[in-house]
Amino acid sequence: MGRLGVGIAAGFAVAACIVAAAMVGKRVKRRRKWKKMVKVLEELEESCGTPVGRLKQVVDAMAVEMHAGLASEGGSKLKMLLTYVDKLPNGREKGTYYALHLGGTNFRVLRVHLGDQRSAILGQDIARQPIPQHLMTSTSEDLLDFVASSLKNFIEKEDDGLEQPSPRRRELGFTFSFPVKQTSVSSGILIKWTKGFAIEDMIGRDVSECLQQAIARKGQDVRVAALMGTLALGHYNDEDTVAAVVIGTGTNACYLERADAIIKCQGLLTTSGSMVVNMEWGNFWSSHLPRTSYDVDLDVASPNPNDQGFEKMISGLYLGDIVRRVLLRMSQESDDFGPASSKLAVPFALRTPLMAAMHEDDSPDLSEVAKILGEVLELPDVPVKVRKLVVKVCDVITRRAARLAAAGIVGILKKIGRDGSGGIAGGKFRSDRPSRMRRTVVAIEGGLYTSYTLFREYLNEAMKEILGEEISSNVILRVMEDGSGIGAALLAAANSASEVDRVQLQ
């Protein structure tokens, strides 16, 4: 081979080496970026950890904060609002009652027929109505006139089927799923808006009175008789129901407390010796909650920073966006997601139902994950190995939320001595109770628990871990379908105009 041939061969060899080196370099670079993505996941798992020891610390913190909130106004992040409901439905209610449930981007109007024996709901009619976006930031009159018009249309459809409209004044239960300081069983002052509502002229006003005025403007003879929900339906179905929890778009809890334990309202008299307390537990906070940088960023960017900390870690409004923030960080560490997506940087572009659909995708190639990433976040052709990481991120965030919700529920049980430990009463832990655990029912509603299978499984699993097998076997989480709505109608029945006020101050 001549010099020219040798030179050409050498040149090819050098070129091949350069190409090979470049390919190796690219592979090394890709592996390095992949490892960075995996590290993001590993750090997330570590910072979201909820071992049973930490959950028990959250339980204790919840119980202590409950006591502090009952001891004085402003004594706790938990508002522990009195509802003035001391009489829950007992199954002997009879007649037809109405309910309104306003708690998100939709509201419901219900008519419930009661049959004078426990669990005898003879029939119910429900109408769901979306709330136009502009009414969420308009005026109280605009919003409630819209609601009252829907109620009027609902009632008139019933009257159309009668020869003569009912002469009886109708009783209405009103579930208003926003922070309210109740002043009686049927009235309460709006403290603040959540869930995207911002109607300034209604803050500090009696929401029942505002609704009553709107109903009157529509010419309807309907009395707002009660202002709340889910616990009532639970107690109507089962007298061992002591608490109710909603875990959906937002989250809250209420429970039945002894009147003499409500220290901030000395002289409170009830014929039953107890009262339903609205915890507003979305605002619970403790240093034991496993908060991440993604939670901090979400909070800072929210309309209510440093507020609703517990809700932002466990409710449906926020879980999808936490996942989106993690995926955005991963995409910044690696190009395995494909070309940069501006959609991934848009707050709340990934809603929690879609996150749940990805989490529960059991197809071999995770086709549902690919579809949602492509159509919703504009990330087409994401490799299967990356889709698996996405599912794992959904799992970590959902598992943390469900287990923290379980700890919150056990915190309520601890406060009232239903967790097997004796609980807290009057500021002291009680250890003199009999060891035998009473049957205890917690009513629960909201799409995260009722519709999201893995969330429900993780919550139930955590309840057993915290309480232990023996105690947890006596605690029943009972799903209440539309408890907020039907429960409000039941409370209207239990507190109808024929009843006298039973709650008073000495």
XYZ file of N, CA and C in Angstrom, residues 192-423:
696
model
N -63.011 33.723 55.012
C -62.197 33.948 53.815
C -62.661 32.988 52.728
N -62.292 33.296 51.498
C -62.577 32.414 50.378
C -61.391 31.498 50.123
N -61.663 30.330 49.525
C -60.625 29.421 49.046
C -61.086 28.884 47.689
N -60.312 27.977 47.094
C -60.692 27.258 45.860
C -60.961 28.171 44.663
N -60.267 29.300 44.600
C -60.376 30.164 43.439
C -61.448 31.229 43.516
N -62.254 31.246 44.582
C -63.269 32.282 44.755
C -62.630 33.527 45.384
N -63.098 34.693 44.987
C -62.592 35.946 45.562
C -63.666 37.020 45.422
N -64.673 36.952 46.299
C -65.778 37.925 46.283
C -65.678 38.745 47.567
N -65.030 39.883 47.455
C -64.657 40.654 48.640
C -65.859 41.126 49.449
N -66.959 41.495 48.791
C -68.071 42.092 49.528
C -68.812 41.086 50.407
N -68.476 39.814 50.305
C -69.167 38.808 51.115
C -68.380 38.446 52.377
N -67.082 38.732 52.406
C -66.262 38.420 53.577
C -66.753 39.244 54.765
N -66.930 38.580 55.898
C -67.417 39.247 57.102
C -68.935 39.319 57.190
N -69.621 38.736 56.206
C -71.099 38.763 56.218
C -71.650 37.377 56.501
N -72.890 37.344 56.950
C -73.583 36.093 57.242
C -73.996 35.449 55.917
N -73.403 34.301 55.599
C -73.662 33.680 54.295
C -75.100 33.186 54.180
N -75.673 32.710 55.270
C -77.061 32.251 55.236
C -78.023 33.407 54.988
N -77.737 34.536 55.636
C -78.583 35.714 55.438
C -78.494 36.196 53.988
N -77.272 36.167 53.421
C -77.100 36.571 52.021
C -77.907 35.652 51.094
N -77.851 34.337 51.378
C -78.614 33.392 50.570
C -80.108 33.603 50.768
N -80.523 33.817 52.029
C -81.945 34.020 52.316
C -82.491 35.235 51.561
N -81.683 36.288 51.492
C -82.102 37.485 50.766
C -82.227 37.195 49.266
N -81.293 36.420 48.730
C -81.343 36.067 47.306
C -82.582 35.221 47.005
N -82.899 34.293 47.920
C -84.092 33.460 47.750
C -85.359 34.323 47.766
N -85.361 35.289 48.685
C -86.522 36.190 48.764
C -86.668 37.017 47.483
N -85.538 37.448 46.912
C -85.598 38.232 45.668
C -86.202 37.418 44.527
N -86.098 36.091 44.625
C -86.656 35.210 43.594
C -88.087 34.789 43.924
N -88.645 35.339 45.041
C -90.040 35.085 45.381
C -90.312 33.704 45.924
N -89.306 33.064 46.530
C -89.475 31.713 47.049
C -89.657 31.722 48.569
N -90.544 30.871 49.066
C -90.780 30.756 50.503
C -89.973 29.568 51.031
N -88.680 29.808 51.202
C -87.758 28.758 51.652
C -86.930 29.318 52.794
N -86.838 28.553 53.902
C -86.067 29.010 55.062
C -84.760 28.238 55.148
N -83.637 28.968 55.286
C -82.341 28.327 55.505
C -82.300 27.866 56.960
N -82.339 26.542 57.160
C -82.506 26.009 58.515
C -81.229 25.439 59.109
N -80.216 25.181 58.312
C -78.984 24.618 58.844
C -77.851 24.892 57.876
N -76.636 24.992 58.417
C -75.481 25.394 57.606
C -74.339 24.395 57.737
N -74.475 23.170 57.306
C -73.389 22.198 57.188
C -73.883 20.843 56.739
N -73.011 19.673 56.851
C -73.356 18.451 56.124
C -72.923 17.052 56.475
N -71.738 16.571 56.084
C -71.407 15.137 55.989
C -71.591 14.360 57.286
N -71.193 14.943 58.419
C -71.328 14.241 59.695
C -72.788 13.892 59.968
N -73.705 14.759 59.553
C -75.133 14.510 59.780
C -75.593 13.241 59.079
N -75.184 13.049 57.815
C -75.582 11.848 57.088
C -74.951 10.611 57.717
N -73.692 10.734 58.124
C -73.040 9.603 58.776
C -73.758 9.184 60.041
N -74.148 10.166 60.852
C -74.839 9.872 62.107
C -76.249 9.353 61.861
N -76.876 9.837 60.803
C -78.213 9.366 60.440
C -78.165 7.870 60.107
N -77.114 7.467 59.393
C -76.961 6.058 59.011
C -76.425 5.186 60.132
N -75.608 5.775 61.010
C -74.941 4.977 62.045
C -74.640 5.871 63.238
N -75.244 5.586 64.379
C -75.105 6.450 65.548
C -73.705 6.439 66.142
N -72.834 5.522 65.716
C -71.450 5.502 66.193
C -70.534 6.426 65.405
N -71.104 7.213 64.481
C -70.308 8.157 63.696
C -69.930 9.348 64.571
N -68.620 9.590 64.704
C -68.138 10.650 65.594
C -67.417 11.766 64.850
N -67.096 11.554 63.572
C -66.351 12.562 62.822
C -66.665 12.418 61.340
N -66.373 13.455 60.596
C -66.553 13.433 59.147
C -65.387 14.154 58.506
N -64.907 13.594 57.405
C -63.754 14.161 56.702
C -64.087 14.269 55.225
N -63.732 15.385 54.630
C -63.869 15.574 53.186
C -62.470 15.674 52.593
N -62.175 14.814 51.616
C -60.884 14.870 50.935
C -61.162 14.850 49.438
N -61.302 16.040 48.885
C -61.585 16.166 47.462
C -60.752 17.291 46.893
N -61.402 18.223 46.184
C -60.689 19.396 45.687
C -60.039 20.138 46.840
N -60.793 20.316 47.903
C -60.263 20.852 49.157
C -60.393 19.779 50.221
N -60.112 20.130 51.460
C -60.228 19.150 52.539
C -60.616 19.844 53.837
N -61.379 19.146 54.654
C -61.779 19.667 55.967
C -62.266 18.511 56.813
N -62.448 18.762 58.087
C -62.955 17.744 58.998
C -63.772 18.408 60.092
N -64.763 17.690 60.581
C -65.506 18.117 61.756
C -65.751 16.888 62.619
N -66.082 17.093 63.876
C -66.268 15.960 64.784
C -67.161 16.394 65.940
N -67.604 15.422 66.703
C -68.493 15.673 67.839
C -67.648 15.803 69.106
N -67.687 16.996 69.710
C -66.866 17.288 70.887
C -67.755 17.497 72.116
N -67.254 17.138 73.287
C -67.968 17.413 74.531
C -68.039 18.916 74.757
N -69.193 19.420 75.153
C -69.372 20.866 75.339
C -68.421 21.407 76.401
N -68.155 20.618 77.444
C -67.293 21.126 78.516
C -65.820 21.157 78.123
N -65.470 20.594 76.967
C -64.090 20.650 76.484
C -63.847 21.891 75.626
N -64.915 22.627 75.312
C -64.776 23.838 74.492
C -64.521 24.995 75.445
N -63.283 25.107 75.883
C -62.916 26.033 76.960
C -63.095 27.490 76.543
N -62.882 27.803 75.262
C -62.953 29.202 74.823
C -64.377 29.746 74.852
N -65.346 28.897 75.121
C -66.738 29.348 75.188
C -67.354 28.823 76.480
N -66.849 29.299 77.601
C -67.346 28.879 78.903
C -68.825 29.234 79.038
N -69.584 28.349 79.676
C -71.010 28.589 79.877
C -71.861 28.087 78.739
N -71.237 27.349 77.817
C -71.986 26.798 76.689
C -72.870 25.652 77.167
N -74.161 25.764 76.948
C -75.096 24.735 77.374
C -75.747 24.082 76.169
N -75.729 22.766 76.138
C -76.446 22.036 75.099
C -77.206 20.906 75.773
N -78.368 20.585 75.254
C -79.147 19.509 75.873
C -78.469 18.155 75.680
N -77.673 18.029 74.634
C -77.006 16.748 74.382
C -75.659 16.654 75.089
N -75.120 17.788 75.558
C -73.819 17.781 76.209
C -72.662 17.771 75.239
N -72.951 17.947 73.953
C -71.878 17.928 72.959
C -72.197 18.907 71.837
N -71.213 19.124 70.968
C -71.410 20.015 69.837
C -70.478 19.609 68.704
N -70.952 19.777 67.484
C -70.107 19.541 66.315
C -69.147 20.723 66.169
N -67.868 20.410 66.014
C -66.841 21.434 65.826
C -66.277 21.322 64.416
N -66.246 22.434 63.717
C -65.656 22.518 62.377
C -64.185 22.888 62.544
N -63.295 21.950 62.228
C -61.879 22.153 62.506
C -61.204 23.134 61.550
N -61.660 23.192 60.294
C -60.908 23.896 59.244
C -59.470 23.366 59.227
N -59.355 22.034 59.133
C -58.043 21.400 59.307
C -57.110 21.616 58.110
N -57.592 22.200 57.034
C -56.706 22.499 55.919
C -55.586 23.435 56.308
N -55.792 24.197 57.383
C -54.788 25.161 57.832
C -53.839 24.572 58.884
N -54.006 23.294 59.205
C -53.113 22.646 60.180
C -51.673 22.716 59.704
N -50.772 22.927 60.654
C -49.355 22.896 60.310
C -48.546 22.333 61.484
N -47.483 21.629 61.145
C -46.569 21.076 62.144
C -45.206 20.910 61.499
N -44.165 21.051 62.273
C -42.802 20.848 61.764
C -42.573 19.396 61.370
N -43.455 18.500 61.792
C -43.314 17.083 61.459
C -43.846 16.753 60.062
N -44.540 17.680 59.428
C -45.024 17.428 58.066
C -43.834 17.439 57.099
N -43.741 16.436 56.233
C -42.592 16.314 55.317
C -42.710 17.255 54.127
N -42.263 18.477 54.296
C -42.404 19.509 53.259
C -41.185 19.521 52.343
N -41.413 19.688 51.053
C -40.335 19.708 50.073
C -40.195 21.101 49.460
N -39.146 21.276 48.659
C -38.948 22.559 47.964
C -40.097 22.828 46.995
N -40.692 21.757 46.462
C -41.819 21.925 45.534
C -43.037 22.466 46.266
N -43.246 22.016 47.502
C -44.349 22.534 48.317
C -44.132 24.012 48.630
N -42.886 24.363 48.939
C -42.558 25.752 49.259
C -42.829 26.643 48.056
N -42.384 26.205 46.871
C -42.584 27.004 45.655
C -44.069 27.150 45.331
N -44.835 26.060 45.489
C -46.273 26.116 45.237
C -46.932 27.111 46.189
N -46.542 27.067 47.447
C -47.130 27.950 48.455
C -46.830 29.409 48.142
N -45.570 29.699 47.804
C -45.179 31.078 47.509
C -45.952 31.629 46.312
N -46.197 30.775 45.326
C -46.890 31.212 44.104
C -48.403 31.251 44.263
N -48.929 30.748 45.364
C -50.381 30.655 45.553
C -50.962 32.008 45.966
N -52.285 32.182 45.825
C -52.920 33.433 46.267
C -52.915 33.588 47.785
N -52.667 32.488 48.518
C -52.710 32.536 49.986
C -51.452 31.919 50.598
N -50.274 32.535 50.365
C -49.037 31.977 50.931
C -49.086 31.910 52.450
N -48.405 30.891 52.988
C -48.359 30.647 54.444
C -49.739 30.354 55.030
N -50.621 29.845 54.196
C -51.979 29.533 54.633
C -52.375 28.188 54.029
N -53.265 27.457 54.713
C -53.768 26.168 54.219
C -52.634 25.188 53.902
N -51.647 25.128 54.780
C -50.480 24.276 54.546
C -50.801 22.800 54.428
N -51.669 22.293 55.288
C -52.040 20.875 55.257
C -52.818 20.570 53.982
N -53.748 21.453 53.625
C -54.551 21.260 52.428
C -53.674 21.199 51.181
N -52.629 22.005 51.133
C -51.760 22.051 49.960
C -50.911 20.787 49.813
N -50.872 19.962 50.856
C -50.114 18.713 50.779
C -50.998 17.494 50.550
N -52.325 17.630 50.767
C -53.153 16.419 50.704
C -54.387 16.531 49.815
N -54.735 17.707 49.307
C -56.022 17.822 48.599
C -55.858 17.822 47.081
N -56.963 17.531 46.412
C -56.973 17.354 44.975
C -56.656 18.602 44.176
N -56.855 19.766 44.751
C -56.553 20.992 44.022
C -55.060 21.115 43.732
N -54.227 20.516 44.595
C -52.792 20.775 44.535
C -51.913 19.603 44.104
N -52.346 18.365 44.287
C -51.458 17.225 44.056
C -50.920 17.185 42.628
N -51.788 17.417 41.650
C -51.348 17.400 40.260
C -50.286 18.441 39.993
N -50.409 19.603 40.622
C -49.435 20.661 40.365
C -48.102 20.370 41.039
N -48.120 19.682 42.170
C -46.847 19.283 42.785
C -46.115 18.332 41.847
N -46.850 17.373 41.283
C -46.243 16.440 40.324
C -45.686 17.196 39.123
N -46.456 18.157 38.610
C -45.983 18.951 37.467
C -44.666 19.644 37.785
N -44.551 20.180 38.977
C -43.326 20.887 39.371
C -42.136 19.938 39.418
N -42.360 18.725 39.887
C -41.268 17.736 39.917
C -40.852 17.365 38.493
N -41.834 17.144 37.620
C -41.526 16.788 36.229
C -40.792 17.932 35.525
N -41.155 19.157 35.833
C -40.463 20.307 35.251
C -38.993 20.297 35.657
N -38.741 20.016 36.922
C -37.354 19.937 37.402
C -36.605 18.812 36.693
N -37.248 17.675 36.531
C -36.606 16.562 35.831
C -36.282 16.927 34.380
N -37.223 17.608 33.721
C -37.011 17.968 32.316
C -35.864 18.959 32.164
N -35.610 19.735 33.199
C -34.503 20.681 33.163
C -33.157 19.993 33.369
N -33.204 18.791 33.948
C -31.981 18.029 34.198
C -31.617 17.120 33.037
N -32.586 16.811 32.167
C -32.344 15.839 31.098
C -33.220 16.143 29.893
N -32.742 15.747 28.715
C -33.548 15.914 27.517
C -34.327 14.645 27.177
N -34.423 13.694 28.131
C -35.164 12.458 27.901
C -36.654 12.717 27.738
N -37.137 13.871 28.205
C -38.538 14.229 28.010
C -38.782 14.744 26.595
N -37.722 14.955 25.865
C -37.863 15.497 24.517
C -37.698 17.001 24.535
N -38.095 17.678 23.442
C -37.974 19.138 23.363
C -38.692 19.815 24.525
N -38.162 20.942 24.965
C -38.738 21.684 26.090
C -40.203 22.022 25.813
N -41.030 21.860 26.822
C -42.461 22.137 26.700
C -42.829 23.343 27.545
N -43.400 24.349 26.903
C -43.839 25.523 27.657
C -45.025 25.176 28.540
N -45.806 24.138 28.158
C -46.975 23.740 28.934
C -46.567 23.212 30.311
N -45.405 22.574 30.363
C -44.943 22.007 31.623
C -44.641 23.091 32.653
N -44.434 24.302 32.190
C -44.136 25.410 33.089
C -45.384 26.182 33.509
N -46.555 25.758 33.016
C -47.808 26.466 33.325
C -48.413 25.913 34.621
N -48.590 26.746 35.646
C -49.186 26.272 36.898
C -50.540 25.604 36.664
N -50.738 24.461 37.311
C -51.990 23.703 37.289
C -52.365 23.195 35.898
N -51.358 23.106 35.008
C -51.623 22.508 33.694
C -51.957 21.025 33.834
N -51.412 20.394 34.873
C -51.706 18.979 35.138
C -52.671 18.896 36.314
N -53.908 18.542 36.037
C -54.907 18.433 37.095
C -54.799 17.071 37.775
N -55.249 17.008 39.002
C -55.105 15.788 39.792
C -55.805 14.569 39.172
N -57.010 14.686 38.580
C -57.598 13.498 37.937
C -56.708 12.905 36.852
N -55.992 13.755 36.121
C -55.082 13.256 35.089
C -53.846 12.619 35.722
N -53.375 13.221 36.819
C -52.275 12.616 37.558
C -52.664 11.223 38.047
N -53.892 11.091 38.559
C -54.376 9.797 39.047
C -54.466 8.789 37.909
N -54.905 9.252 36.736
C -55.002 8.355 35.576
C -53.629 7.828 35.181
N -52.597 8.671 35.260
C -51.235 8.213 34.972
C -50.765 7.234 36.038
N -51.051 7.558 37.284
C -50.616 6.722 38.402
C -51.213 5.322 38.305
N -52.455 5.231 37.879
C -53.153 3.950 37.860
C -53.140 3.277 36.477
N -52.299 3.775 35.591
C -52.145 3.165 34.269
C -51.421 1.826 34.411
N -52.114 0.733 34.081
C -51.505 -0.594 34.210
C -51.226 -1.249 32.853
N -51.227 -0.455 31.787
C -50.908 -1.000 30.469
C -49.411 -1.294 30.379
N -49.011 -2.286 29.594
C -47.594 -2.688 29.522
C -46.661 -1.547 29.127
N -47.079 -0.721 28.197
C -46.213 0.369 27.736
C -46.622 1.727 28.302
N -47.486 1.716 29.329
C -47.960 2.950 29.966
C -48.495 3.931 28.920
N -49.409 3.435 28.097
C -49.941 4.233 26.990
C -50.746 5.431 27.472
N -51.456 5.286 28.602
C -52.231 6.410 29.137
C -51.300 7.526 29.596
N -50.175 7.137 30.199
C -49.174 8.128 30.613
C -48.672 8.882 29.385
N -48.344 8.137 28.323
C -47.851 8.758 27.087
C -48.887 9.715 26.511
N -50.146 9.300 26.541
C -51.210 10.131 25.982
C -51.354 11.443 26.753
N -51.361 11.368 28.069
C -51.531 12.571 28.894
C -50.316 13.487 28.768
N -49.125 12.908 28.784
C -47.919 13.722 28.618
C -47.943 14.443 27.269
N -48.386 13.745 26.227
C -48.403 14.330 24.894
C -49.495 15.367 24.714
N -50.738 15.010 25.100
C -51.872 15.885 24.836
C -51.993 17.042 25.825
N -51.646 16.791 27.071
C -51.847 17.812 28.104
C -50.594 18.655 28.334
N -49.435 17.997 28.403
C -48.197 18.715 28.701
C -47.317 18.931 27.474
N -47.818 18.503 26.303
C -47.093 18.695 25.040
C -45.694 18.094 25.094
N -45.625 16.861 25.610
C -44.375 16.103 25.665
C -44.577 14.801 24.889
N -44.489 14.841 23.568
C -44.713 13.639 22.766
C -43.504 12.705 22.792
N -43.762 11.432 22.515
C -42.687 10.440 22.335
C -41.766 10.318 23.542
N -42.333 10.392 24.742
C -41.529 10.188 25.954
C -41.223 8.695 26.083
N -39.958 8.308 26.237
C -39.599 6.889 26.327
C -40.284 6.194 27.499
N -40.460 4.885 27.375
C -41.140 4.110 28.421
C -40.424 4.235 29.759
N -39.089 4.224 29.743
C -38.358 4.294 31.016
C -38.633 5.618 31.730
N -38.859 6.689 30.964
C -39.188 7.978 31.576
C -40.630 7.970 32.069
N -41.517 7.317 31.320
C -42.906 7.190 31.766
C -42.966 6.490 33.126
N -42.113 5.496 33.311
C -42.069 4.788 34.589
C -41.652 5.728 35.718
N -40.731 6.634 35.427
C -40.343 7.633 36.432
C -41.521 8.541 36.763
N -42.287 8.910 35.749
C -43.457 9.776 35.951
C -44.462 9.095 36.890
N -44.717 7.812 36.643
C -45.640 7.064 37.495
C -45.111 7.021 38.930
N -43.816 6.872 39.067
C -43.234 6.816 40.417
C -43.381 8.153 41.139
N -43.224 9.250 40.410
C -43.428 10.573 41.019
C -44.871 10.706 41.510
N -45.825 10.297 40.675
C -47.240 10.329 41.081
C -47.454 9.497 42.342
N -46.801 8.362 42.397
C -46.951 7.465 43.541
C -46.427 8.103 44.831
N -45.252 8.725 44.740
C -44.644 9.340 45.928
C -45.536 10.445 46.486
N -46.044 11.313 45.613
C -46.860 12.446 46.058
C -48.211 11.972 46.594
N -48.810 10.975 45.941
C -50.108 10.454 46.385
C -49.977 9.715 47.707
N -48.945 8.907 47.822
C -48.742 8.138 49.054
C -48.545 9.070 50.248
N -47.739 10.104 50.070
C -47.533 11.061 51.157
C -48.863 11.704 51.556
N -49.651 12.146 50.566
C -50.918 12.817 50.848
C -51.869 11.905 51.611
N -52.012 10.674 51.150
C -52.952 9.741 51.775
C -52.539 9.404 53.195
N -51.252 9.200 53.411
C -50.778 8.831 54.750
C -50.885 10.004 55.723
N -50.676 11.222 55.242
C -50.856 12.385 56.111
C -52.332 12.584 56.455
N -53.209 12.331 55.483
C -54.647 12.420 55.762
C -55.043 11.406 56.826
N -54.485 10.201 56.745
C -54.759 9.172 57.756
C -54.298 9.633 59.130
N -53.117 10.243 59.184
C -52.609 10.736 60.472
C -53.525 11.812 61.039
N -54.068 12.660 60.167
C -55.009 13.676 60.631
C -56.251 13.059 61.232
N -56.778 12.023 60.593
C -57.969 11.339 61.115
C -57.687 10.714 62.474
N -56.544 10.055 62.594
C -56.195 9.439 63.882
C -55.982 10.520 64.943
N -55.495 11.696 64.520
C -55.349 12.800 65.473
C -56.683 13.183 66.093
N -57.746 13.208 65.284
C -59.089 13.482 65.810
C -59.499 12.401 66.800
N -59.275 11.141 66.419
C -59.647 10.031 67.301
C -58.869 10.095 68.614
N -57.619 10.495 68.537
C -56.812 10.620 69.757
C -57.387 11.695 70.674
N -57.792 12.814 70.083
C -58.327 13.913 70.895
C -59.572 13.488 71.670
N -60.405 12.645 71.079
C -61.656 12.263 71.744
C -61.579 10.880 72.385
N -60.366 10.340 72.480
C -60.188 9.070 73.174
C -60.681 7.860 72.427
N -60.646 7.916 71.079
C -61.119 6.781 70.279
C -59.988 6.103 69.498
N -58.737 6.336 69.911
C -57.616 5.709 69.209
C -56.972 4.608 70.039
N -57.577 4.307 71.193
C -57.045 3.258 72.047
C -56.018 3.730 73.056
N -55.657 5.035 73.006
C -54.622 5.533 73.917
C -55.199 6.327 75.081
N -56.480 6.693 75.014
C -57.075 7.482 76.089
C -57.412 8.888 75.671
N -56.631 9.460 74.728
C -56.959 10.769 74.175
C -56.600 11.931 75.071
